[in-house]
Amino acid sequence: MHDSVLERVTLRRSLGAKYLTTPAPTKEDYDEALTWAIAAPDHCRLSPARFVVIEERQKFADFFEAGALAEGADQEGAERARSKALKAPAMVAVVAKIDEHNARVPAYEQWMTVGAATSNFLAALELKGYAGKIVSGSSTRYRDAVDALCKKDEVIACWIMLGTAKPNAPGAEVRPVYDELLTYFS
């Protein structure tokens, strides 16, 4: 089991919404993924990341459309933004609360925890047979989405688009190992 888990994680790839279909993760799948997410390194146990499963997708499509229009998009651009909230079978927001004034845990460490928790969350779902992609960009700053999801001092770090890989999805590619990415100081 150990070797197969390692192999599956190292062969993972991001799949956008056009390569995703149903089924989407269940509540039980999300609960299990959360146990992986909270196992991420977290200095002083600040828990700077939380995950929100977006069930009201039409409402978020409205938020995305309004956000794009507020940023100056034309109607075609607003429709494109709207469709991004609906394309994948499932959508999860990663919400971050970074304490910029924490003397023990600098902001960059807290962001590392958010990233590690997000990666663990996605890896757990992929090991259960799902596929997905982490996306960010201007939609993480759309006012209506932020107001709906974020508490004081929180931001939307990214979205995770999820589903099951379609048969025509690109296969995993083996990533080359670059010697300069792992060095030894002696």
Short mmCIF file of C-alpha atoms in Angstrom, two decimals:
data_model
loop_
_atom_site.label_atom_id
_atom_site.label_comp_id
_atom_site.label_asym_id
_atom_site.label_seq_id
_atom_site.Cartn_x
_atom_site.Cartn_y
_atom_site.Cartn_z
CA MET A 1 0.00 0.00 0.00
CA HIS A 2 2.76 2.42 0.94
CA ASP A 3 4.51 2.26 -2.42
CA SER A 4 1.25 2.58 -4.36
CA VAL A 5 0.27 5.68 -2.36
CA LEU A 6 3.65 7.26 -3.05
CA GLU A 7 3.38 6.42 -6.73
CA ARG A 8 -0.12 7.84 -7.01
CA VAL A 9 0.88 11.06 -5.28
CA THR A 10 3.98 11.54 -7.43
CA LEU A 11 2.02 10.89 -10.62
CA ARG A 12 -0.83 13.27 -9.78
CA ARG A 13 -1.72 16.00 -12.23
CA SER A 14 -4.04 18.96 -12.24
CA LEU A 15 -7.17 18.44 -14.29
CA GLY A 16 -9.31 21.42 -15.24
CA ALA A 17 -13.09 21.38 -15.34
CA LYS A 18 -13.26 20.31 -19.00
CA TYR A 19 -11.72 16.98 -17.97
CA LEU A 20 -13.99 16.43 -14.95
CA THR A 21 -17.33 14.70 -14.65
CA THR A 22 -19.51 13.29 -11.90
CA PRO A 23 -19.42 11.85 -9.36
CA ALA A 24 -18.09 14.56 -7.10
CA PRO A 25 -16.79 13.89 -3.59
CA THR A 26 -19.35 13.09 -0.89
CA LYS A 27 -19.59 14.61 2.58
CA GLU A 28 -17.72 11.58 3.93
CA ASP A 29 -14.97 12.11 1.35
CA TYR A 30 -14.63 15.76 2.37
CA ASP A 31 -14.54 14.79 6.05
CA GLU A 32 -11.69 12.37 5.38
CA ALA A 33 -9.85 14.94 3.26
CA LEU A 34 -10.11 17.39 6.15
CA THR A 35 -8.32 14.93 8.44
CA TRP A 36 -5.46 14.96 5.92
CA ALA A 37 -5.55 18.77 5.67
CA ILE A 38 -5.25 19.30 9.41
CA ALA A 39 -2.27 16.95 9.51
CA ALA A 40 -0.24 19.57 7.61
CA PRO A 41 2.66 21.19 9.48
CA ASP A 42 1.18 24.03 11.54
CA HIS A 43 3.52 25.98 13.83
CA CYS A 44 1.67 26.81 17.08
CA ARG A 45 -1.48 25.15 15.73
CA LEU A 46 -2.92 28.36 14.32
CA SER A 47 -5.06 26.49 11.76
CA PRO A 48 -4.84 29.29 9.18
CA ALA A 49 -6.81 27.36 6.53
CA ARG A 50 -10.40 26.26 6.38
CA PHE A 51 -12.36 24.66 3.57
CA VAL A 52 -15.86 25.60 2.37
CA VAL A 53 -17.75 23.25 0.04
CA ILE A 54 -19.77 25.47 -2.31
CA GLU A 55 -23.21 23.90 -2.57
CA GLU A 56 -25.06 26.96 -3.90
CA ARG A 57 -23.22 27.05 -7.20
CA GLN A 58 -25.75 29.28 -8.98
CA LYS A 59 -25.28 31.90 -6.29
CA PHE A 60 -21.52 31.76 -6.80
CA ALA A 61 -22.02 32.01 -10.55
CA ASP A 62 -23.90 35.26 -9.85
CA PHE A 63 -21.03 36.40 -7.60
CA PHE A 64 -18.47 35.63 -10.30
CA GLU A 65 -20.48 37.46 -12.96
CA ALA A 66 -20.97 40.53 -10.75
CA GLY A 67 -17.30 40.50 -9.76
CA ALA A 68 -16.15 40.40 -13.36
CA LEU A 69 -18.48 43.27 -14.29
CA ALA A 70 -17.21 45.29 -11.31
CA GLU A 71 -13.67 44.80 -12.63
CA GLY A 72 -14.69 46.19 -16.02
CA ALA A 73 -15.38 43.02 -18.01
CA ASP A 74 -17.80 43.23 -20.92
CA GLN A 75 -20.86 40.96 -20.95
CA GLU A 76 -18.97 38.16 -22.70
CA GLY A 77 -16.21 38.30 -20.08
CA ALA A 78 -18.80 38.32 -17.30
CA GLU A 79 -20.49 35.23 -18.78
CA ARG A 80 -17.11 33.51 -18.99
CA ALA A 81 -16.48 34.31 -15.31
CA ARG A 82 -19.96 33.05 -14.42
CA SER A 83 -19.35 29.74 -16.18
CA LYS A 84 -16.17 29.14 -14.18
CA ALA A 85 -18.26 28.68 -11.03
CA LEU A 86 -20.37 26.00 -12.71
CA LYS A 87 -18.04 23.95 -14.92
CA ALA A 88 -16.63 21.42 -12.45
CA PRO A 89 -18.91 18.97 -10.62
CA ALA A 90 -17.73 20.36 -7.26
CA MET A 91 -16.07 23.49 -5.95
CA VAL A 92 -14.34 24.09 -2.62
CA ALA A 93 -13.04 27.42 -1.34
CA VAL A 94 -9.83 27.50 0.66
CA VAL A 95 -10.17 30.36 3.13
CA ALA A 96 -7.08 31.66 4.92
CA LYS A 97 -6.65 33.73 8.05
CA ILE A 98 -3.10 35.01 8.29
CA ASP A 99 -2.04 36.81 11.47
CA GLU A 100 0.49 39.32 10.15
CA HIS A 101 1.39 40.39 13.70
CA ASN A 102 2.12 36.99 15.23
CA ALA A 103 5.59 37.28 16.76
CA ARG A 104 6.20 33.51 16.87
CA VAL A 105 4.83 32.47 13.48
CA PRO A 106 5.62 34.80 10.57
CA ALA A 107 3.04 35.22 7.82
CA TYR A 108 5.11 33.21 5.34
CA GLU A 109 4.97 30.17 7.67
CA GLN A 110 1.22 30.52 7.97
CA TRP A 111 0.91 30.65 4.17
CA MET A 112 3.07 27.52 3.95
CA THR A 113 0.55 25.81 6.24
CA VAL A 114 -2.34 26.93 4.02
CA GLY A 115 -0.55 25.49 0.98
CA ALA A 116 0.35 22.24 2.72
CA ALA A 117 -3.20 21.80 4.04
CA THR A 118 -4.61 22.47 0.57
CA SER A 119 -2.22 19.98 -1.01
CA ASN A 120 -3.08 17.34 1.60
CA PHE A 121 -6.83 17.95 1.11
CA LEU A 122 -6.54 17.50 -2.65
CA ALA A 123 -4.20 14.49 -2.34
CA ALA A 124 -6.65 12.70 -0.05
CA LEU A 125 -9.48 13.20 -2.54
CA GLU A 126 -7.31 12.09 -5.44
CA LEU A 127 -6.38 8.91 -3.55
CA LYS A 128 -10.12 8.25 -3.23
CA GLY A 129 -10.43 8.37 -7.03
CA TYR A 130 -11.31 12.00 -7.66
CA ALA A 131 -9.40 14.57 -9.68
CA GLY A 132 -9.13 18.30 -9.53
CA LYS A 133 -7.27 21.51 -9.89
CA ILE A 134 -6.39 24.42 -7.64
CA VAL A 135 -7.24 27.77 -9.22
CA SER A 136 -6.88 31.34 -8.06
CA GLY A 137 -6.97 34.72 -9.74
CA SER A 138 -9.38 37.60 -9.54
CA SER A 139 -12.35 35.41 -8.56
CA THR A 140 -10.77 34.96 -5.12
CA ARG A 141 -11.22 38.70 -4.62
CA TYR A 142 -14.76 39.14 -5.96
CA ARG A 143 -16.53 41.16 -3.25
CA ASP A 144 -19.72 39.06 -3.05
CA ALA A 145 -17.77 35.80 -2.76
CA VAL A 146 -15.48 37.24 -0.09
CA ASP A 147 -18.44 38.65 1.86
CA ALA A 148 -20.27 35.31 1.69
CA LEU A 149 -17.34 33.15 2.83
CA CYS A 150 -14.88 35.20 4.83
CA LYS A 151 -14.92 36.28 8.43
CA LYS A 152 -12.91 39.24 9.71
CA ASP A 153 -9.29 39.16 8.51
CA GLU A 154 -9.87 36.20 6.15
CA VAL A 155 -9.24 35.92 2.42
CA ILE A 156 -10.09 33.34 -0.22
CA ALA A 157 -6.72 31.74 -0.99
CA CYS A 158 -7.95 29.63 -3.90
CA TRP A 159 -10.67 27.39 -5.25
CA ILE A 160 -10.38 23.64 -5.68
CA MET A 161 -12.38 22.38 -8.66
CA LEU A 162 -13.21 18.69 -8.27
CA GLY A 163 -14.87 15.73 -9.92
CA THR A 164 -13.93 12.43 -11.50
CA ALA A 165 -11.50 12.34 -14.43
CA LYS A 166 -13.18 11.81 -17.78
CA PRO A 167 -11.86 8.93 -19.91
CA ASN A 168 -10.27 11.44 -22.31
CA ALA A 169 -8.35 13.25 -19.54
CA PRO A 170 -4.63 13.55 -20.12
CA GLY A 171 -2.59 10.90 -18.38
CA ALA A 172 -0.18 11.53 -15.60
CA GLU A 173 3.19 12.72 -16.69
CA VAL A 174 6.34 11.82 -14.87
CA ARG A 175 7.97 15.00 -13.74
CA PRO A 176 11.71 15.14 -14.22
CA VAL A 177 13.88 15.33 -11.13
CA TYR A 178 16.07 18.38 -11.17
CA ASP A 179 19.27 18.00 -9.20
CA GLU A 180 19.20 21.66 -8.22
CA LEU A 181 15.90 21.19 -6.36
CA LEU A 182 17.52 18.97 -3.74
CA THR A 183 21.04 19.72 -2.59
CA TYR A 184 23.05 18.77 0.47
CA PHE A 185 25.01 21.18 2.63
CA SER A 186 28.03 19.53 4.18
#
